[in-house]
PDB file of C-alpha atoms in Angstrom:
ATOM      1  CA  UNK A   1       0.000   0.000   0.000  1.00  0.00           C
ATOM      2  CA  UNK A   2       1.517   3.154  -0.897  1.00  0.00           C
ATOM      3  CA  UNK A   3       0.239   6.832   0.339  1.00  0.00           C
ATOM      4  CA  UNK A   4       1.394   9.358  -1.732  1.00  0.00           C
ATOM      5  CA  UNK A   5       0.804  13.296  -0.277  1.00  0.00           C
ATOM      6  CA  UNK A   6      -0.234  16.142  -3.040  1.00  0.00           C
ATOM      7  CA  UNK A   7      -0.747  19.473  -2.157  1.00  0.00           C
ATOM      8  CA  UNK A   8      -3.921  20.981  -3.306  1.00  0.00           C
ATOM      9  CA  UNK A   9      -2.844  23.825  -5.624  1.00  0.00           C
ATOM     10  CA  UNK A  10      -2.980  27.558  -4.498  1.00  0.00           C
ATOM     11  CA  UNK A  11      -6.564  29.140  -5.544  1.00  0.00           C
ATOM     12  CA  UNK A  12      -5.968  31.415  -8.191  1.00  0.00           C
ATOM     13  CA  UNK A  13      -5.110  35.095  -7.546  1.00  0.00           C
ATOM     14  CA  UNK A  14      -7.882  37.791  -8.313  1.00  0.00           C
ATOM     15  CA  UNK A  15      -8.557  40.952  -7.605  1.00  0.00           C
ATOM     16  CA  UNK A  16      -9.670  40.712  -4.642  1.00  0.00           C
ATOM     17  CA  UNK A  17      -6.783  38.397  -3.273  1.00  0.00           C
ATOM     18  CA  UNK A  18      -4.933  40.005  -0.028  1.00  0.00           C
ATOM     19  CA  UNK A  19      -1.754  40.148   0.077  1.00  0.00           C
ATOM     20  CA  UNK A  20       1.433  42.043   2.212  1.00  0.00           C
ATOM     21  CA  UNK A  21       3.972  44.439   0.862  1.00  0.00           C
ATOM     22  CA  UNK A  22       6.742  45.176   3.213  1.00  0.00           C
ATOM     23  CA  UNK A  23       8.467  48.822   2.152  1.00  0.00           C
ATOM     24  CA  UNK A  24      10.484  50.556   4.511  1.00  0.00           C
ATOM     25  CA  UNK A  25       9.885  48.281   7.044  1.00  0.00           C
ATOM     26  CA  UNK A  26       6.753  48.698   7.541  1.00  0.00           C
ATOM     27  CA  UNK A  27       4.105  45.663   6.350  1.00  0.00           C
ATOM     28  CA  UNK A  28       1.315  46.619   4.328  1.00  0.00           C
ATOM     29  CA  UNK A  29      -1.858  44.444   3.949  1.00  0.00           C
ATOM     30  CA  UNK A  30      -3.408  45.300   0.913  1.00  0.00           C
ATOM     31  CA  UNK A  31      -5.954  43.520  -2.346  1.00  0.00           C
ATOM     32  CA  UNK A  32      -3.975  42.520  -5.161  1.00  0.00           C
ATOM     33  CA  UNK A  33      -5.700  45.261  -7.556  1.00  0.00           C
ATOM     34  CA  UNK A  34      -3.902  47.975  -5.439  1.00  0.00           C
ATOM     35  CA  UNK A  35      -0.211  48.507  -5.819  1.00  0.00           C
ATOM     36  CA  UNK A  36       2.070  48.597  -3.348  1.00  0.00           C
ATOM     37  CA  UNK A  37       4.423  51.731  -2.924  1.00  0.00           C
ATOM     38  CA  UNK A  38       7.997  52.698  -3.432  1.00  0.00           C
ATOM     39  CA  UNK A  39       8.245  55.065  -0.852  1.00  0.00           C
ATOM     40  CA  UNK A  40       6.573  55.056   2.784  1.00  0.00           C
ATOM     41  CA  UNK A  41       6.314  57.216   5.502  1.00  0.00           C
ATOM     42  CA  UNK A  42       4.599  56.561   8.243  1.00  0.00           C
ATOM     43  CA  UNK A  43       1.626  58.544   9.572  1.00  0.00           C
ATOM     44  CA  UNK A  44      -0.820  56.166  11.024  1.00  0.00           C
ATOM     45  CA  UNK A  45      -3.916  59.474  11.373  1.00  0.00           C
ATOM     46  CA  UNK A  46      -7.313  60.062  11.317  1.00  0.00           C
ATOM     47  CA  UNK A  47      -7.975  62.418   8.306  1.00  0.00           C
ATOM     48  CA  UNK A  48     -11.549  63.723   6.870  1.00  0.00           C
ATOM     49  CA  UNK A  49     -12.427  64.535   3.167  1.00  0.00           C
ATOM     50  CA  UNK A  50     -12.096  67.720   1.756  1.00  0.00           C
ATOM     51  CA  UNK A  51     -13.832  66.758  -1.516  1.00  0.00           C
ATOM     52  CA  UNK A  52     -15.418  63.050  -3.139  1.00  0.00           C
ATOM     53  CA  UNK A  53     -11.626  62.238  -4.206  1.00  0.00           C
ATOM     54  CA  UNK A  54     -11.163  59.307  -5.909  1.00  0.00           C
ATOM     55  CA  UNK A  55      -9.075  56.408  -3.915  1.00  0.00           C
ATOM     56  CA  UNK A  56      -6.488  55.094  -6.984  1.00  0.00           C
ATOM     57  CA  UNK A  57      -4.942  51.841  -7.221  1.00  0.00           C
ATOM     58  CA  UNK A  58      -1.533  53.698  -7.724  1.00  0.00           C
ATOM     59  CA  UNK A  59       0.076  56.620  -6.440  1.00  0.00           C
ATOM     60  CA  UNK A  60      -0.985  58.662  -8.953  1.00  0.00           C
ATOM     61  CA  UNK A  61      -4.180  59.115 -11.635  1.00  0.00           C
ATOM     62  CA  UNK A  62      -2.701  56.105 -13.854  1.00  0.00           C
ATOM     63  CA  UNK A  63      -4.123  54.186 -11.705  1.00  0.00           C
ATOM     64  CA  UNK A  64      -7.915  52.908 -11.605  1.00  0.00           C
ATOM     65  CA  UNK A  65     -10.992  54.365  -9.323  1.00  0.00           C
ATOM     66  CA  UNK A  66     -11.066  52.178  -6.137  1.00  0.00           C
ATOM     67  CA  UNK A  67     -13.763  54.548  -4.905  1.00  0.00           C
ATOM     68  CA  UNK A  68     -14.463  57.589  -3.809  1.00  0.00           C
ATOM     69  CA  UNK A  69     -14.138  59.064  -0.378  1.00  0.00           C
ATOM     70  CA  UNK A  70     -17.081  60.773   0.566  1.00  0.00           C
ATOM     71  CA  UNK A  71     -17.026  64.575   1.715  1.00  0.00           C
ATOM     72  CA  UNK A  72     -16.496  65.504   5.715  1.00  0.00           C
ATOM     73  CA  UNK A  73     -16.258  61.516   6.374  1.00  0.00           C
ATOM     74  CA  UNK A  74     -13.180  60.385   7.913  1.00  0.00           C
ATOM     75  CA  UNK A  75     -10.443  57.706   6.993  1.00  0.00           C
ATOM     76  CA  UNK A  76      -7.315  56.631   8.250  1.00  0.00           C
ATOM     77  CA  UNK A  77      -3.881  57.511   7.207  1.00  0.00           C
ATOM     78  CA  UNK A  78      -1.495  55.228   6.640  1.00  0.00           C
ATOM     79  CA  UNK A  79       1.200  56.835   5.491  1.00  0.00           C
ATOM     80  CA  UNK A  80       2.710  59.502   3.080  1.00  0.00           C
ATOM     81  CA  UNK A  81       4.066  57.531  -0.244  1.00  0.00           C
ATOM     82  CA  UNK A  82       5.589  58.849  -3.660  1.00  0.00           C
ATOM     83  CA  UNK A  83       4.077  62.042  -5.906  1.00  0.00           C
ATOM     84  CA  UNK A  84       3.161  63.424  -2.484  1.00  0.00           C
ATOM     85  CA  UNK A  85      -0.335  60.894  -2.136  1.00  0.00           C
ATOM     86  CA  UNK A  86      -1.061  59.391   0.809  1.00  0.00           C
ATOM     87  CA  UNK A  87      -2.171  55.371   1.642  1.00  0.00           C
ATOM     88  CA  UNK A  88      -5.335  55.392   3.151  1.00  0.00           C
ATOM     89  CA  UNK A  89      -7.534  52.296   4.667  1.00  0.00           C
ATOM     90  CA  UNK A  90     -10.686  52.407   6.525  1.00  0.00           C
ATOM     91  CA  UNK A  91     -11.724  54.362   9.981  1.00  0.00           C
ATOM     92  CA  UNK A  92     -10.035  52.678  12.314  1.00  0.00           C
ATOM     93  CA  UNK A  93      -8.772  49.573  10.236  1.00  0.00           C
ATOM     94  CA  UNK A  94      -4.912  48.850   8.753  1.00  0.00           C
ATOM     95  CA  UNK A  95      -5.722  47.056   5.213  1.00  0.00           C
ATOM     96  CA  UNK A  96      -4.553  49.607   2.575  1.00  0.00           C
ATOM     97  CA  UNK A  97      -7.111  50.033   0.161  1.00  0.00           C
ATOM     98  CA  UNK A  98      -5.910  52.972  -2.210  1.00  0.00           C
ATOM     99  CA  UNK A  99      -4.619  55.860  -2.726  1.00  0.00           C
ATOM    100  CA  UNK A 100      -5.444  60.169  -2.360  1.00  0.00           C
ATOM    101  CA  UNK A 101      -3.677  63.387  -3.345  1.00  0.00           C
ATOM    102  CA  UNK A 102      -2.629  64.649  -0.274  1.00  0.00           C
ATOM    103  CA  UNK A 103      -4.583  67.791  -1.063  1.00  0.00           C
ATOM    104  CA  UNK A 104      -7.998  65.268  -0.567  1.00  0.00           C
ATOM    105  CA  UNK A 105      -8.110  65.388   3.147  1.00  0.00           C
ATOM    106  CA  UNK A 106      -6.593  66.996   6.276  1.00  0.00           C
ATOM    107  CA  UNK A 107      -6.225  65.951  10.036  1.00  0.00           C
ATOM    108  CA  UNK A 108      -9.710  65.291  11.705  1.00  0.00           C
ATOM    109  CA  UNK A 109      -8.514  67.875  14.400  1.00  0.00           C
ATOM    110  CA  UNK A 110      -7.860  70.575  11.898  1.00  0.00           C
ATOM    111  CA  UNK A 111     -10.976  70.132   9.695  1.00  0.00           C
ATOM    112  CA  UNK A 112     -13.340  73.032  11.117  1.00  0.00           C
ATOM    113  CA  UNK A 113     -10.489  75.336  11.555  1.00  0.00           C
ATOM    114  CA  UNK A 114      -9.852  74.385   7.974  1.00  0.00           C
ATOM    115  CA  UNK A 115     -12.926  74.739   6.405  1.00  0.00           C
ATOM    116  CA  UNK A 116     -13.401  78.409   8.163  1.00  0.00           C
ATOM    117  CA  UNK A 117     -10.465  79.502   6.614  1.00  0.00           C
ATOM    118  CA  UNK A 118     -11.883  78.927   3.174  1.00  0.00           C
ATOM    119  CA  UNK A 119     -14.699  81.073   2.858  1.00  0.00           C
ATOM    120  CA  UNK A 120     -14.657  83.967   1.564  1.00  0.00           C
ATOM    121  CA  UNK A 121     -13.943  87.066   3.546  1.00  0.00           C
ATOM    122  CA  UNK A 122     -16.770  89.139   2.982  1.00  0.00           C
ATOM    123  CA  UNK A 123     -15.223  92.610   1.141  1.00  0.00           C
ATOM    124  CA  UNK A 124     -15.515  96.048   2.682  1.00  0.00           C
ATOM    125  CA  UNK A 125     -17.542  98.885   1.476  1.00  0.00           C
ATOM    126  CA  UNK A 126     -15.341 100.860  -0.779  1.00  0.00           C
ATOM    127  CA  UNK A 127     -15.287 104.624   0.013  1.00  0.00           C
ATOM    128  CA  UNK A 128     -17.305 106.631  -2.157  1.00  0.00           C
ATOM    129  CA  UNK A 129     -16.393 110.480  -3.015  1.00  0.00           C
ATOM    130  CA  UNK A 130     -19.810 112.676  -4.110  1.00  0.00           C
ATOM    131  CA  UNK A 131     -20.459 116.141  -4.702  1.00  0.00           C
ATOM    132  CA  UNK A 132     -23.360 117.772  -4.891  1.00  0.00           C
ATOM    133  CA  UNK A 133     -24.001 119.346  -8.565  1.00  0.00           C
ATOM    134  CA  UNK A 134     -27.344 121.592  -8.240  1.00  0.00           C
ATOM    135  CA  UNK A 135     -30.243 120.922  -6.542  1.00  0.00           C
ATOM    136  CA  UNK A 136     -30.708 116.767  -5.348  1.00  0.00           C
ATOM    137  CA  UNK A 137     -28.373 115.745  -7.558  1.00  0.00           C
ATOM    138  CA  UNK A 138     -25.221 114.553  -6.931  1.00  0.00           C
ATOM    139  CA  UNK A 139     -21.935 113.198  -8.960  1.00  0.00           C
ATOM    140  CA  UNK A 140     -19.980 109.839  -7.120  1.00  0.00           C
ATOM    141  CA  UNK A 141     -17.093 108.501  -7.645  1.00  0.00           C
ATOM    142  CA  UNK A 142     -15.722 104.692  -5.851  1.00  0.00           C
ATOM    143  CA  UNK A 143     -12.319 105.929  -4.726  1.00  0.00           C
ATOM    144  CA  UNK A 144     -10.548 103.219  -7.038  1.00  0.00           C
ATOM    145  CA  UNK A 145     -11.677 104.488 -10.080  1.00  0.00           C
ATOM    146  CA  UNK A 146     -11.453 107.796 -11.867  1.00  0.00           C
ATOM    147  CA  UNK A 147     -15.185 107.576 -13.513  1.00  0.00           C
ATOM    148  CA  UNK A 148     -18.009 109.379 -12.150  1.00  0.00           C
ATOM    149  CA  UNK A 149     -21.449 108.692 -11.638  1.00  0.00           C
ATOM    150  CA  UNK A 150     -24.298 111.462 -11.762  1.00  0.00           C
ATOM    151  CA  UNK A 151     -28.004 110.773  -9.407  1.00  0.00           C
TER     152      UNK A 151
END
Protein backbone atom coordinates (compact mmCIF):
# COMPACT_ATOMS: atom_id res chain seq x y z
CA UNK A 1 0.00 0.00 0.00
CA UNK A 2 1.52 3.15 -0.90
CA UNK A 3 0.24 6.83 0.34
CA UNK A 4 1.39 9.36 -1.73
CA UNK A 5 0.80 13.30 -0.28
CA UNK A 6 -0.23 16.14 -3.04
CA UNK A 7 -0.75 19.47 -2.16
CA UNK A 8 -3.92 20.98 -3.31
CA UNK A 9 -2.84 23.82 -5.62
CA UNK A 10 -2.98 27.56 -4.50
CA UNK A 11 -6.56 29.14 -5.54
CA UNK A 12 -5.97 31.42 -8.19
CA UNK A 13 -5.11 35.09 -7.55
CA UNK A 14 -7.88 37.79 -8.31
CA UNK A 15 -8.56 40.95 -7.61
CA UNK A 16 -9.67 40.71 -4.64
CA UNK A 17 -6.78 38.40 -3.27
CA UNK A 18 -4.93 40.00 -0.03
CA UNK A 19 -1.75 40.15 0.08
CA UNK A 20 1.43 42.04 2.21
CA UNK A 21 3.97 44.44 0.86
CA UNK A 22 6.74 45.18 3.21
CA UNK A 23 8.47 48.82 2.15
CA UNK A 24 10.48 50.56 4.51
CA UNK A 25 9.89 48.28 7.04
CA UNK A 26 6.75 48.70 7.54
CA UNK A 27 4.10 45.66 6.35
CA UNK A 28 1.31 46.62 4.33
CA UNK A 29 -1.86 44.44 3.95
CA UNK A 30 -3.41 45.30 0.91
CA UNK A 31 -5.95 43.52 -2.35
CA UNK A 32 -3.97 42.52 -5.16
CA UNK A 33 -5.70 45.26 -7.56
CA UNK A 34 -3.90 47.98 -5.44
CA UNK A 35 -0.21 48.51 -5.82
CA UNK A 36 2.07 48.60 -3.35
CA UNK A 37 4.42 51.73 -2.92
CA UNK A 38 8.00 52.70 -3.43
CA UNK A 39 8.24 55.06 -0.85
CA UNK A 40 6.57 55.06 2.78
CA UNK A 41 6.31 57.22 5.50
CA UNK A 42 4.60 56.56 8.24
CA UNK A 43 1.63 58.54 9.57
CA UNK A 44 -0.82 56.17 11.02
CA UNK A 45 -3.92 59.47 11.37
CA UNK A 46 -7.31 60.06 11.32
CA UNK A 47 -7.97 62.42 8.31
CA UNK A 48 -11.55 63.72 6.87
CA UNK A 49 -12.43 64.53 3.17
CA UNK A 50 -12.10 67.72 1.76
CA UNK A 51 -13.83 66.76 -1.52
CA UNK A 52 -15.42 63.05 -3.14
CA UNK A 53 -11.63 62.24 -4.21
CA UNK A 54 -11.16 59.31 -5.91
CA UNK A 55 -9.08 56.41 -3.91
CA UNK A 56 -6.49 55.09 -6.98
CA UNK A 57 -4.94 51.84 -7.22
CA UNK A 58 -1.53 53.70 -7.72
CA UNK A 59 0.08 56.62 -6.44
CA UNK A 60 -0.98 58.66 -8.95
CA UNK A 61 -4.18 59.11 -11.64
CA UNK A 62 -2.70 56.11 -13.85
CA UNK A 63 -4.12 54.19 -11.71
CA UNK A 64 -7.91 52.91 -11.60
CA UNK A 65 -10.99 54.37 -9.32
CA UNK A 66 -11.07 52.18 -6.14
CA UNK A 67 -13.76 54.55 -4.91
CA UNK A 68 -14.46 57.59 -3.81
CA UNK A 69 -14.14 59.06 -0.38
CA UNK A 70 -17.08 60.77 0.57
CA UNK A 71 -17.03 64.58 1.72
CA UNK A 72 -16.50 65.50 5.72
CA UNK A 73 -16.26 61.52 6.37
CA UNK A 74 -13.18 60.39 7.91
CA UNK A 75 -10.44 57.71 6.99
CA UNK A 76 -7.32 56.63 8.25
CA UNK A 77 -3.88 57.51 7.21
CA UNK A 78 -1.50 55.23 6.64
CA UNK A 79 1.20 56.83 5.49
CA UNK A 80 2.71 59.50 3.08
CA UNK A 81 4.07 57.53 -0.24
CA UNK A 82 5.59 58.85 -3.66
CA UNK A 83 4.08 62.04 -5.91
CA UNK A 84 3.16 63.42 -2.48
CA UNK A 85 -0.33 60.89 -2.14
CA UNK A 86 -1.06 59.39 0.81
CA UNK A 87 -2.17 55.37 1.64
CA UNK A 88 -5.34 55.39 3.15
CA UNK A 89 -7.53 52.30 4.67
CA UNK A 90 -10.69 52.41 6.52
CA UNK A 91 -11.72 54.36 9.98
CA UNK A 92 -10.03 52.68 12.31
CA UNK A 93 -8.77 49.57 10.24
CA UNK A 94 -4.91 48.85 8.75
CA UNK A 95 -5.72 47.06 5.21
CA UNK A 96 -4.55 49.61 2.57
CA UNK A 97 -7.11 50.03 0.16
CA UNK A 98 -5.91 52.97 -2.21
CA UNK A 99 -4.62 55.86 -2.73
CA UNK A 100 -5.44 60.17 -2.36
CA UNK A 101 -3.68 63.39 -3.34
CA UNK A 102 -2.63 64.65 -0.27
CA UNK A 103 -4.58 67.79 -1.06
CA UNK A 104 -8.00 65.27 -0.57
CA UNK A 105 -8.11 65.39 3.15
CA UNK A 106 -6.59 67.00 6.28
CA UNK A 107 -6.22 65.95 10.04
CA UNK A 108 -9.71 65.29 11.71
CA UNK A 109 -8.51 67.88 14.40
CA UNK A 110 -7.86 70.58 11.90
CA UNK A 111 -10.98 70.13 9.69
CA UNK A 112 -13.34 73.03 11.12
CA UNK A 113 -10.49 75.34 11.56
CA UNK A 114 -9.85 74.38 7.97
CA UNK A 115 -12.93 74.74 6.41
CA UNK A 116 -13.40 78.41 8.16
CA UNK A 117 -10.47 79.50 6.61
CA UNK A 118 -11.88 78.93 3.17
CA UNK A 119 -14.70 81.07 2.86
CA UNK A 120 -14.66 83.97 1.56
CA UNK A 121 -13.94 87.07 3.55
CA UNK A 122 -16.77 89.14 2.98
CA UNK A 123 -15.22 92.61 1.14
CA UNK A 124 -15.52 96.05 2.68
CA UNK A 125 -17.54 98.89 1.48
CA UNK A 126 -15.34 100.86 -0.78
CA UNK A 127 -15.29 104.62 0.01
CA UNK A 128 -17.30 106.63 -2.16
CA UNK A 129 -16.39 110.48 -3.01
CA UNK A 130 -19.81 112.68 -4.11
CA UNK A 131 -20.46 116.14 -4.70
CA UNK A 132 -23.36 117.77 -4.89
CA UNK A 133 -24.00 119.35 -8.57
CA UNK A 134 -27.34 121.59 -8.24
CA UNK A 135 -30.24 120.92 -6.54
CA UNK A 136 -30.71 116.77 -5.35
CA UNK A 137 -28.37 115.74 -7.56
CA UNK A 138 -25.22 114.55 -6.93
CA UNK A 139 -21.94 113.20 -8.96
CA UNK A 140 -19.98 109.84 -7.12
CA UNK A 141 -17.09 108.50 -7.64
CA UNK A 142 -15.72 104.69 -5.85
CA UNK A 143 -12.32 105.93 -4.73
CA UNK A 144 -10.55 103.22 -7.04
CA UNK A 145 -11.68 104.49 -10.08
CA UNK A 146 -11.45 107.80 -11.87
CA UNK A 147 -15.19 107.58 -13.51
CA UNK A 148 -18.01 109.38 -12.15
CA UNK A 149 -21.45 108.69 -11.64
CA UNK A 150 -24.30 111.46 -11.76
CA UNK A 151 -28.00 110.77 -9.41
Amino acid sequence: MTVAGCKPPAPPVNDDTLVSSTVNGVTLVHRHAVSAPGEFTPIDESYRALYNASVMTTPDYGGKVVRYLENGKPFQVLGKVENNWLAIAEPDDTQLIGYVPMKAGVPSDRYEQTLRNDRPRPRRATKQVCVDVGGASKACRKANTATWILD
